[in-house]
Short mmCIF file of C-alpha atoms (C1' of nucleotides) in Angstrom, two decimals:
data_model
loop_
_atom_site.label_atom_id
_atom_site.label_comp_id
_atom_site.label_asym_id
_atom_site.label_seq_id
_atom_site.Cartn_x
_atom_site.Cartn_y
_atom_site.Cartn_z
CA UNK O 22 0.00 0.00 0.00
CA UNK O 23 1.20 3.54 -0.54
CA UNK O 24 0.60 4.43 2.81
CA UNK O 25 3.52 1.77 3.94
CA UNK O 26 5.71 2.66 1.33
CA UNK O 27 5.29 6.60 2.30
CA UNK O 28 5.72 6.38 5.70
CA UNK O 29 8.80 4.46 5.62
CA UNK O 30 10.12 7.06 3.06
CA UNK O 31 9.40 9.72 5.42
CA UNK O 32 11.05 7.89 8.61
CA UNK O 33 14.39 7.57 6.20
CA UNK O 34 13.91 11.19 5.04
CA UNK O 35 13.16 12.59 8.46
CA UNK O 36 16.40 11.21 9.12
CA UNK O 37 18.19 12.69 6.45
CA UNK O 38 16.25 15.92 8.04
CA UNK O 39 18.18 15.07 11.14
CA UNK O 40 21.10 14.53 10.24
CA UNK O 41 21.40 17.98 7.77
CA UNK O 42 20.05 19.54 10.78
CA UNK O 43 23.09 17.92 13.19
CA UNK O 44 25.85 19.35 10.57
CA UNK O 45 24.42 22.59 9.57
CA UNK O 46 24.18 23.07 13.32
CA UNK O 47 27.70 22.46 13.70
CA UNK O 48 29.30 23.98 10.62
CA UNK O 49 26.46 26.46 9.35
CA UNK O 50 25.14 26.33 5.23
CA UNK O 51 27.86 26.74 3.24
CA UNK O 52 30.22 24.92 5.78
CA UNK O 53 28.36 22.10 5.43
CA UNK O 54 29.34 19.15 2.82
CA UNK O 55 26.79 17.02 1.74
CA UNK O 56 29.06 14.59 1.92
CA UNK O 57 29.50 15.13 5.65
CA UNK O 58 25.36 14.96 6.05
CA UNK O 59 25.59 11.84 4.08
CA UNK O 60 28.43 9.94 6.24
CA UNK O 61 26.37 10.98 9.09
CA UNK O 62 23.08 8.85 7.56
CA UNK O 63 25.66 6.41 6.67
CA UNK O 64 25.40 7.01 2.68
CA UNK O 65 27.36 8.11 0.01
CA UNK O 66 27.51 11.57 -0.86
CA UNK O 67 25.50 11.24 -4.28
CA UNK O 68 22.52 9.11 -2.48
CA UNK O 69 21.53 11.94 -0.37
CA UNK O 70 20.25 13.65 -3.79
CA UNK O 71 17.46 10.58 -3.23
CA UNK O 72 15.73 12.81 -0.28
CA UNK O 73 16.84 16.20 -1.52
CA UNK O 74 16.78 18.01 -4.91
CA UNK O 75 19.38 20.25 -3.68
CA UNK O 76 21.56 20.87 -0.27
CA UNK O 77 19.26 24.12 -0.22
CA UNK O 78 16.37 21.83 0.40
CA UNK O 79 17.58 20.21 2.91
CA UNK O 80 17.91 23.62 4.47
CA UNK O 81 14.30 24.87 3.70
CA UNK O 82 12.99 21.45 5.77
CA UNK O 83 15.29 21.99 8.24
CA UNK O 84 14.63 25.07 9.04
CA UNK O 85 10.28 24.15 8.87
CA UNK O 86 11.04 21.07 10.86
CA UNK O 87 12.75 23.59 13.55
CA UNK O 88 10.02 25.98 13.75
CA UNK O 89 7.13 23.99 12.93
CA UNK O 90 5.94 22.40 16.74
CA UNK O 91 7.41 25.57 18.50
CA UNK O 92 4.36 27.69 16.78
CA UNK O 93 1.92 25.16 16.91
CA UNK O 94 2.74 25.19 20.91
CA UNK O 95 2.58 28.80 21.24
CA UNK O 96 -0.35 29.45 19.25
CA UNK O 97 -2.07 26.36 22.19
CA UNK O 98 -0.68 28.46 24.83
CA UNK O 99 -2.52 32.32 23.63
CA UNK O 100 -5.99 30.47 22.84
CA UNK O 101 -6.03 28.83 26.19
CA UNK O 102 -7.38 30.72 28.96
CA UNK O 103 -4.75 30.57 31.41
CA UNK O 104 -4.13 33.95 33.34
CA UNK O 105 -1.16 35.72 32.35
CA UNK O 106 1.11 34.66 34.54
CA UNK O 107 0.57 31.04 33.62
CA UNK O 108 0.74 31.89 29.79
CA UNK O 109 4.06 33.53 30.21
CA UNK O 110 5.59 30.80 32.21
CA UNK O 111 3.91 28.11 29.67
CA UNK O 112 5.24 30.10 26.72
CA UNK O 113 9.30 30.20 28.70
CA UNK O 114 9.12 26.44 29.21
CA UNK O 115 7.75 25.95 25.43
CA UNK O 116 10.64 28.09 23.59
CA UNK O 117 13.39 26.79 26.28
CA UNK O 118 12.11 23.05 25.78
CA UNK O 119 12.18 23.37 22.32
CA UNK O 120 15.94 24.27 22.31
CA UNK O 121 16.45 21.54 24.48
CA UNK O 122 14.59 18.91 22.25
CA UNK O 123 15.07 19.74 18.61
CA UNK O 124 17.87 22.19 19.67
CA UNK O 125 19.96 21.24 16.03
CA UNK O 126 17.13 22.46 13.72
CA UNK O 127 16.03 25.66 15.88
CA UNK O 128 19.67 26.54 15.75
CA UNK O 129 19.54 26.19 11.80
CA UNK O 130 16.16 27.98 11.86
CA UNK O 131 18.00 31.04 13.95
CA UNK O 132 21.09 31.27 12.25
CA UNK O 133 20.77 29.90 8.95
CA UNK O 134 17.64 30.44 7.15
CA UNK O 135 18.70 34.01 5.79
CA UNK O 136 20.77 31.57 3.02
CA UNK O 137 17.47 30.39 1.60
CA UNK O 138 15.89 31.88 -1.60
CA UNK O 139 14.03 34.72 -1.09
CA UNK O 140 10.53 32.70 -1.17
CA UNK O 141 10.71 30.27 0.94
CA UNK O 142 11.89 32.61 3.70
CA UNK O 143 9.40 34.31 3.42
CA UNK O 144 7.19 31.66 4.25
CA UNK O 145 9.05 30.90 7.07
CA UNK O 146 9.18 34.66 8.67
CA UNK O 147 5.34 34.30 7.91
CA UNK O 148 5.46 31.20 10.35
CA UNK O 149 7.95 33.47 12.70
CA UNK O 150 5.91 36.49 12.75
CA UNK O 151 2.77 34.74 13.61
CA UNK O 152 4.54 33.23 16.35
CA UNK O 153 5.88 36.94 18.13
CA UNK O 154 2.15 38.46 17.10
CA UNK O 155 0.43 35.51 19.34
CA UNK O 156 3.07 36.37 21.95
CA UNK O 157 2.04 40.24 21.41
CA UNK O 158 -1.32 39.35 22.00
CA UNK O 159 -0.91 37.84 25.20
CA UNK O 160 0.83 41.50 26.21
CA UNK O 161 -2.18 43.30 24.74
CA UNK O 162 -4.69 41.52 26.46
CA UNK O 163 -2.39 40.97 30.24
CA UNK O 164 -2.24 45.06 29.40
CA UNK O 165 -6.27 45.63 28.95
CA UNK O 166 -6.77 43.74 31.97
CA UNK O 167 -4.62 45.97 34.00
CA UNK O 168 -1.88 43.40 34.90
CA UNK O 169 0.80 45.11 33.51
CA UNK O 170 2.17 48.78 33.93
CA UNK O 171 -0.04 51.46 31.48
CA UNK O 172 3.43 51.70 30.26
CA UNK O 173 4.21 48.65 28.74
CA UNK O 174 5.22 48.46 24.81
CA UNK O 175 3.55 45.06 23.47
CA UNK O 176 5.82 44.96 20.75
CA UNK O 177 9.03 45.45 22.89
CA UNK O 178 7.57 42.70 25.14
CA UNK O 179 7.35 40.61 22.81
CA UNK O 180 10.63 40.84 21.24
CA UNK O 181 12.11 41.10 24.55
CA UNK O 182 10.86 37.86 25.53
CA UNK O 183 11.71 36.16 22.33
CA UNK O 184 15.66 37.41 22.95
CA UNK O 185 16.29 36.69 26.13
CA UNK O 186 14.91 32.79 25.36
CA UNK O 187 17.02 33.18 22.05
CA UNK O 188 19.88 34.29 24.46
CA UNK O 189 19.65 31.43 26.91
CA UNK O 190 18.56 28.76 24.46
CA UNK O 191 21.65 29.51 22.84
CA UNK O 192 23.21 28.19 26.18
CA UNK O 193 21.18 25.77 26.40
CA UNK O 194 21.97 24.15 22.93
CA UNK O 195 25.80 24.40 24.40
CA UNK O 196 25.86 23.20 27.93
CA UNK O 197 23.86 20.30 28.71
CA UNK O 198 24.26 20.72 32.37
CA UNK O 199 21.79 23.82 32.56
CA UNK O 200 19.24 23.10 34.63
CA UNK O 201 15.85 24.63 32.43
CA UNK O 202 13.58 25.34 35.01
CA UNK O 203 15.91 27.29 37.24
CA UNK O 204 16.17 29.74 33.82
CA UNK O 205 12.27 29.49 33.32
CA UNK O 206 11.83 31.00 36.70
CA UNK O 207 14.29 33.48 36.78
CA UNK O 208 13.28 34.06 33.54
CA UNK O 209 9.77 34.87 34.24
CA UNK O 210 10.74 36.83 37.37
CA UNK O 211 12.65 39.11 35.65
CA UNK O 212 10.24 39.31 32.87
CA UNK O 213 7.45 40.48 35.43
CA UNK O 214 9.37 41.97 38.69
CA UNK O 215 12.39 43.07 37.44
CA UNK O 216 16.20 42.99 39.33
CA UNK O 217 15.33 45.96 41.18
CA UNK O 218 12.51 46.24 45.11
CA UNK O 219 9.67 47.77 44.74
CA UNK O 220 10.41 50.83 46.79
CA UNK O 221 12.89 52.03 43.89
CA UNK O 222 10.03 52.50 41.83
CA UNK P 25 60.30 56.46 7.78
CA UNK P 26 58.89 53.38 9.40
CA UNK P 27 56.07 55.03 11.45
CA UNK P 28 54.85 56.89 8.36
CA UNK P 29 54.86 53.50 6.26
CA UNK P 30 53.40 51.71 9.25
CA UNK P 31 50.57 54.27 9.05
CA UNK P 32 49.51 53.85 5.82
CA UNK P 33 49.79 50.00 5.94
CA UNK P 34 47.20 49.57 9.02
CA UNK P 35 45.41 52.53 7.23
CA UNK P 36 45.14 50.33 3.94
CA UNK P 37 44.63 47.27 6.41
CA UNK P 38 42.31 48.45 8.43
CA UNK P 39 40.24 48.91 5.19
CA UNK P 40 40.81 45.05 4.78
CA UNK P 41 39.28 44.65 7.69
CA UNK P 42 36.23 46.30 7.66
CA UNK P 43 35.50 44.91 3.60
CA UNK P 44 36.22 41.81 4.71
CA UNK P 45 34.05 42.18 8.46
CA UNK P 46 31.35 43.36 5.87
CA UNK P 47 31.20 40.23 3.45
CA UNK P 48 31.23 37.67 6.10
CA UNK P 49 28.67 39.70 8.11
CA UNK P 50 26.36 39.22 5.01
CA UNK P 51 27.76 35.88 3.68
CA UNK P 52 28.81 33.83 6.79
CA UNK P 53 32.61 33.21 6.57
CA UNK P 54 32.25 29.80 4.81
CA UNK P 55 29.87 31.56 2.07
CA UNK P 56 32.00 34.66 2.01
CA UNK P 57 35.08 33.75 -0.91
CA UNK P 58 38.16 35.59 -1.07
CA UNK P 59 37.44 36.97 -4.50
CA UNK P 60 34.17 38.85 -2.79
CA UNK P 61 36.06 40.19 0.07
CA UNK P 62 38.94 41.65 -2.56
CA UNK P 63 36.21 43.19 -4.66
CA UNK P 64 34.84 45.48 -2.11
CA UNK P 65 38.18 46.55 -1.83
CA UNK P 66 38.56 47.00 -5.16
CA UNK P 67 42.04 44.70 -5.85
CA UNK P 68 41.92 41.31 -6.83
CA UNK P 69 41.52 38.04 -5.45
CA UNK P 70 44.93 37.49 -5.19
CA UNK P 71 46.30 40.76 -4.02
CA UNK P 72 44.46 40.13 -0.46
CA UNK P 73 46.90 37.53 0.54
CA UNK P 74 49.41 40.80 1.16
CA UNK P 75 47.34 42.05 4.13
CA UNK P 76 45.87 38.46 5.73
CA UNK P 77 48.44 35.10 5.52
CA UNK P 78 45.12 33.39 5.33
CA UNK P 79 41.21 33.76 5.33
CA UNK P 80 41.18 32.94 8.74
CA UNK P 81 43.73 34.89 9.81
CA UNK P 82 41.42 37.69 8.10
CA UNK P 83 38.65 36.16 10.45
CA UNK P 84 40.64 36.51 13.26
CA UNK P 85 41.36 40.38 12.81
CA UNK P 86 37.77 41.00 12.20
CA UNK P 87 36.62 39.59 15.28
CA UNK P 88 39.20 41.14 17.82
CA UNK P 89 38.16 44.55 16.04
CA UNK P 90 34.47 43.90 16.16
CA UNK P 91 34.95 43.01 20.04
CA UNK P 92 38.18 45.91 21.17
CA UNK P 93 36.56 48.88 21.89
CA UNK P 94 33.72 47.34 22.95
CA UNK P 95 35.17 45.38 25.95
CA UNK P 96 37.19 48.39 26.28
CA UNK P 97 34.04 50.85 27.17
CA UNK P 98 32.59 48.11 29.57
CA UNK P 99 36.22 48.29 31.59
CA UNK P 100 35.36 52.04 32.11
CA UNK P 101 31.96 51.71 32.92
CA UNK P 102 32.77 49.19 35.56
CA UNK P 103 35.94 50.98 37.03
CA UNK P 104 33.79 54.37 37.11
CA UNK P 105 32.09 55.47 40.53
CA UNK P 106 28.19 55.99 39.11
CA UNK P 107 25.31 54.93 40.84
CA UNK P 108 24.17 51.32 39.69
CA UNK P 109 21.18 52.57 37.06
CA UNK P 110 23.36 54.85 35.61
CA UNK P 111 25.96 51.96 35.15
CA UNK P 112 22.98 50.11 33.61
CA UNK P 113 22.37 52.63 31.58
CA UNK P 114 25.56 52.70 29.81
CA UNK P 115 26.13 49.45 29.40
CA UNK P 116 23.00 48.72 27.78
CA UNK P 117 24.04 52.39 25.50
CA UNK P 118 26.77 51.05 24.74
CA UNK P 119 26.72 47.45 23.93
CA UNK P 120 23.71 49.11 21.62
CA UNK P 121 25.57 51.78 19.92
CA UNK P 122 28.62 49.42 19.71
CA UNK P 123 26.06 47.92 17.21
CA UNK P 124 25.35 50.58 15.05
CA UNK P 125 28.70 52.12 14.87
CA UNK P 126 30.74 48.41 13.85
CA UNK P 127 27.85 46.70 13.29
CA UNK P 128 28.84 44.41 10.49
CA UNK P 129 32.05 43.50 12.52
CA UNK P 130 30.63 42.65 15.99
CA UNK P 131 28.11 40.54 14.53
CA UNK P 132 31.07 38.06 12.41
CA UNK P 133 32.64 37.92 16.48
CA UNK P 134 28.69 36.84 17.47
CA UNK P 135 27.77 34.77 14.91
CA UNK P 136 31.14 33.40 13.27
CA UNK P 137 34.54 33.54 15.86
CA UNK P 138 33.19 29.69 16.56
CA UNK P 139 35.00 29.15 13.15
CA UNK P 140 38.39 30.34 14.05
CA UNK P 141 41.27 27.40 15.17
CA UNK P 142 40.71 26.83 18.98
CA UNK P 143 43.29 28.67 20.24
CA UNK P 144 42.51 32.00 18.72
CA UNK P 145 38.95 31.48 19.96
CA UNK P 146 40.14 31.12 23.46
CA UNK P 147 41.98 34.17 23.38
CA UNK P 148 38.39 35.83 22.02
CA UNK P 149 37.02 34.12 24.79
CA UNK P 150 38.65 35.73 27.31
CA UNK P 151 37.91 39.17 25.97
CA UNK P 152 34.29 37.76 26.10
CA UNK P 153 33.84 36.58 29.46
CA UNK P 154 36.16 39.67 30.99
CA UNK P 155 33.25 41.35 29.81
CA UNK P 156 30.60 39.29 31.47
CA UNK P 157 32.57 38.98 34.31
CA UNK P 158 33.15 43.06 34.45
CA UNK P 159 29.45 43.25 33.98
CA UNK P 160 28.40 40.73 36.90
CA UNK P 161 30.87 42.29 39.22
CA UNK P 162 28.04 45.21 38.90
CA UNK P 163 25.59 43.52 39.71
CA UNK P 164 27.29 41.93 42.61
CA UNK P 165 27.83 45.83 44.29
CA UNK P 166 24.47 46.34 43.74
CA UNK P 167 23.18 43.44 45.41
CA UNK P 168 25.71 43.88 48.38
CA UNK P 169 24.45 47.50 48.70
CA UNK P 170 21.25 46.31 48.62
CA UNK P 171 19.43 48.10 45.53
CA UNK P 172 18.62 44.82 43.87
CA UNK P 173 16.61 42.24 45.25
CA UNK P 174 18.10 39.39 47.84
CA UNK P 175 16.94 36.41 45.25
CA UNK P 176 18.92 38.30 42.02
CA UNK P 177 21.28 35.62 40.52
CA UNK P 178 24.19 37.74 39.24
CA UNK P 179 25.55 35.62 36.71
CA UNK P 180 21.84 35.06 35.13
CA UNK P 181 21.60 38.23 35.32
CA UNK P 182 24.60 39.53 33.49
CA UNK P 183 23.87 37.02 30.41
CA UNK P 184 20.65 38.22 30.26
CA UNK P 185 21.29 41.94 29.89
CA UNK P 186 24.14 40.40 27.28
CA UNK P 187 21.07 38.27 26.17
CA UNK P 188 18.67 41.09 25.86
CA UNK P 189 21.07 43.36 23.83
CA UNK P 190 22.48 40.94 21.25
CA UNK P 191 18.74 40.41 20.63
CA UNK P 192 18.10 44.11 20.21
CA UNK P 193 21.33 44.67 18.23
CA UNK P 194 20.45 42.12 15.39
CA UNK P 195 17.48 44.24 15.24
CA UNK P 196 19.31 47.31 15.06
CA UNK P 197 21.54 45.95 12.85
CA UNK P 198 18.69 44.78 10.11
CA UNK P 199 16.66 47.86 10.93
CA UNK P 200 18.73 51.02 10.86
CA UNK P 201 15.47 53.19 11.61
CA UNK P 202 15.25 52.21 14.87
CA UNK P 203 15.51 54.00 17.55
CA UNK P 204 18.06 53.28 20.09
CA UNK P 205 17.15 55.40 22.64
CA UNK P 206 13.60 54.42 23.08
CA UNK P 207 15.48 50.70 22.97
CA UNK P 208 17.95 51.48 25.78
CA UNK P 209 15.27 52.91 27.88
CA UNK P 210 12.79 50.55 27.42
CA UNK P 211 15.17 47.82 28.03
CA UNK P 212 17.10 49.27 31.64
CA UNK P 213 13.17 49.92 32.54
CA UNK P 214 12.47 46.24 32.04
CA UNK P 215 15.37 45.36 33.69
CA UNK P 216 15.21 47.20 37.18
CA UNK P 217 11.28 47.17 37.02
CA UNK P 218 9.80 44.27 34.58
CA UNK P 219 6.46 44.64 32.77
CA UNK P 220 4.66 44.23 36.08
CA UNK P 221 2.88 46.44 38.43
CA UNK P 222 4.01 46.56 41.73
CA UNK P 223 1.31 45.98 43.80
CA UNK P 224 1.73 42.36 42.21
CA UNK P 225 4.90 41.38 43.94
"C1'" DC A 21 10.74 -17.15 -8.13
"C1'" DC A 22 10.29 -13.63 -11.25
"C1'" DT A 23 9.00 -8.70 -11.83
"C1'" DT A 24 8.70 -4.19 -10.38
"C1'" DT A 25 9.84 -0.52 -7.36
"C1'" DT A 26 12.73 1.59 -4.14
"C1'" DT A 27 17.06 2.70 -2.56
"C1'" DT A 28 22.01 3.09 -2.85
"C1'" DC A 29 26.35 3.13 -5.36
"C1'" DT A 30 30.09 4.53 -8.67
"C1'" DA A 31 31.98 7.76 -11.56
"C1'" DT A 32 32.33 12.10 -13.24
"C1'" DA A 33 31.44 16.84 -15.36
"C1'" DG A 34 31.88 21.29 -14.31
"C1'" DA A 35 32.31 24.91 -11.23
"C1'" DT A 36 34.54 27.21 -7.52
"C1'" DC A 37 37.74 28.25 -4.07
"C1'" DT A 38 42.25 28.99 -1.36
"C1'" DA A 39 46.86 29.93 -1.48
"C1'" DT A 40 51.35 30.59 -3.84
"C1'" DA A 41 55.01 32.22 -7.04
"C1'" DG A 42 56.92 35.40 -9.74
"C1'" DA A 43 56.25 39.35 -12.81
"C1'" DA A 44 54.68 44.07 -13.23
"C1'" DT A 45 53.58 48.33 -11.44
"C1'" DT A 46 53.34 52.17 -8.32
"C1'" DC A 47 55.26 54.89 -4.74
"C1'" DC A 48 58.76 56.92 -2.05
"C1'" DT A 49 63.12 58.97 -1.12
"C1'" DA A 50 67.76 60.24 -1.66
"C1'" DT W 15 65.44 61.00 -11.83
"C1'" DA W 16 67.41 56.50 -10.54
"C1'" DG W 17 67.07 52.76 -7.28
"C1'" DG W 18 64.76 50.31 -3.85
"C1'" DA W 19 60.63 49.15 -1.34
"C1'" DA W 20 55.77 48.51 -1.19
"C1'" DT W 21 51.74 47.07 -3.44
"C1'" DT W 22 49.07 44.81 -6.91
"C1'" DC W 23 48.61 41.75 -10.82
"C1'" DT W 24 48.45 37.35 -13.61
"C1'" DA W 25 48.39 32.63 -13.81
"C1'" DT W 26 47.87 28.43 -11.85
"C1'" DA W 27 48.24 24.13 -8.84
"C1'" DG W 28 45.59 21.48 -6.20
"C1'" DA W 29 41.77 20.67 -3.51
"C1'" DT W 30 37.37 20.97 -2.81
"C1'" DC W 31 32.17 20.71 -3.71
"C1'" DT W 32 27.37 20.19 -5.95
"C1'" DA W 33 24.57 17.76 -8.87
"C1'" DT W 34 23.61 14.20 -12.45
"C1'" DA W 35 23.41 9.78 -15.01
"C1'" DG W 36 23.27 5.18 -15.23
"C1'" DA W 37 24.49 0.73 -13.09
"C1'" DA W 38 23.85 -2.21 -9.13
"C1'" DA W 39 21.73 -3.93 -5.18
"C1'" DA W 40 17.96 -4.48 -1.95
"C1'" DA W 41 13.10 -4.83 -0.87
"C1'" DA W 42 8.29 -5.70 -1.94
"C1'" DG W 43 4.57 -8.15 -4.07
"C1'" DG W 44 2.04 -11.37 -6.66
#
DNA sequence: CCTTTTTTCTATAGATCTATAGAATTCCTA
DNA sequence: TAGGAATTCTATAGATCTATAGAAAAAAGG
């Protein structure tokens, strides 16, 4: 049946996905040999062009596969109706656990996808943007409800948020030691208290 | 005489530098070639093997410029006898305007020193983490003179203000109509204060 | 067990890239 | 303006690297 026969060619080629992910990862786009991504799947260099048309392919589903479940988790997290608190702790955890789980392909998604043709990153940034506009929703509604200073710029918030788990993710992807939820909560602290008492203010 | 000569070679150098700081700022170093690099600087391909014994030696130099003057400003700020926000303040200024003024150059030490042979990375590395370390040692005063909170972890808290601005600078780097000032206030804001009210502590 | 389909391999064309060597040119200075 | 130093050029060796074509091997199915 085709459905057999497709979903053992998409185990082999989520592999391959894997394993482009693991060396672009390590050595960025044009670093990266296909011959390396193929030793690594335990091919030949020429057999990789079964799964991939072209190494820039391989990028393009990289880079979706790094992005894809991190979205769908966020855009969970802003339809639920946790309070704010609970949504900004939930969406910490998601982008930090990401890093942690699929940390090769977010890493390729960061730093690599400017190298793709101009169309297909734009239908990635599509993906991205929708991700910081659910997160700038949160802000706007945390801010209607009076939970957050009058002052508060959603946008900034947003991309605020999104760099400092950037930041640390980074960190994470490095050390394996970090322990996440010691960064979610400080994390979220800082996010909502700040460094500083409350009498300075 | 020598110091005249000298002159004009780091003049004609430095130029080297920054062409070369600007094609693997837009390239990545493995996408940047040679030939590129000696374009912008309007010689040929070969001619750039005068100024650099290698591409990675050209790496190197870009990287310990993009980095200098920028660890260099953090010494000061550290040394200097301000009041903690105000020390804040400037850092956040200028790891921001360090940015906009070598943009192209600080981001190839961000996003590409990981390239250069271990040894010259460690040497970066040093430069790197005196900054951290110069910054942390600020937050440590504050906390022992009791103007941050008791719970503040000083190390998370130095990579996240490093965190925060490397976010903001690839911003500022992509986006050269924003402005920084609103950036550096809204970001030492969220840092002393977060996006909370304070009745909510 | 034979046929068909899927997957991998070998071999290679063609392009590109780094680094070097030695010639040519430009620049300075006496 | 002649001689020496600094800078750039040309040409190329040698090592990649991507992508393709067609043969071979492995797997699936009746």
């Amino acid at each position: 049946m085709n459905s057999i026969q497709d979903n053992k060619y998409s185990q082999q080629r989520q592999a391959a996905i894997g394993a482009a992910a693991s060396v672009f990862a390590a050595k960025g786009f044009h670093g990266a040999s296909t011959k390396a991504i193929a030793e690594k799947l335990g091919i030949k260099q020429g057999s990789l062009y079964y799964y991939f048309k072209s190494k820039e392919e391989a990028l393009g589903e990289v880079c979706l596969f790094g992005i894809q479940n991190y979205v769908q988790r966020m855009d969970a997290i802003a339809n639920s109706s946790q309070p704010f608190e609970a949504k900004l702790v939930a969406v910490v955890t998601s982008h930090l656990t990401s890093y942690r789980e699929r940390n090769e392909a977010l890493k390729v998604y960061n730093d690599e996808r400017l190298y793709l043709p101009k169309e297909k990153r734009t239908k990635l940034k599509e993906l991205g943007s929708g991700y910081r506009q659910s997160l700038e929703r949160i802000f706007e509604d945390a801010l209607a409800a009076a939970i957050l200073k009058p002052s508060v710029d959603c946008h900034f918030a947003a991309q605020a948020v999104i760099g400092l788990c950037n930041a640390w993710g980074d960190l994470i992807v490095r050390d394996p030691n970090i322990d996440i939820y010691e960064i979610i909560e400080k994390c979220t602290d800082l996010l909502i208290n700040g460094f500083g008492y409350s009498e300075h203010k």
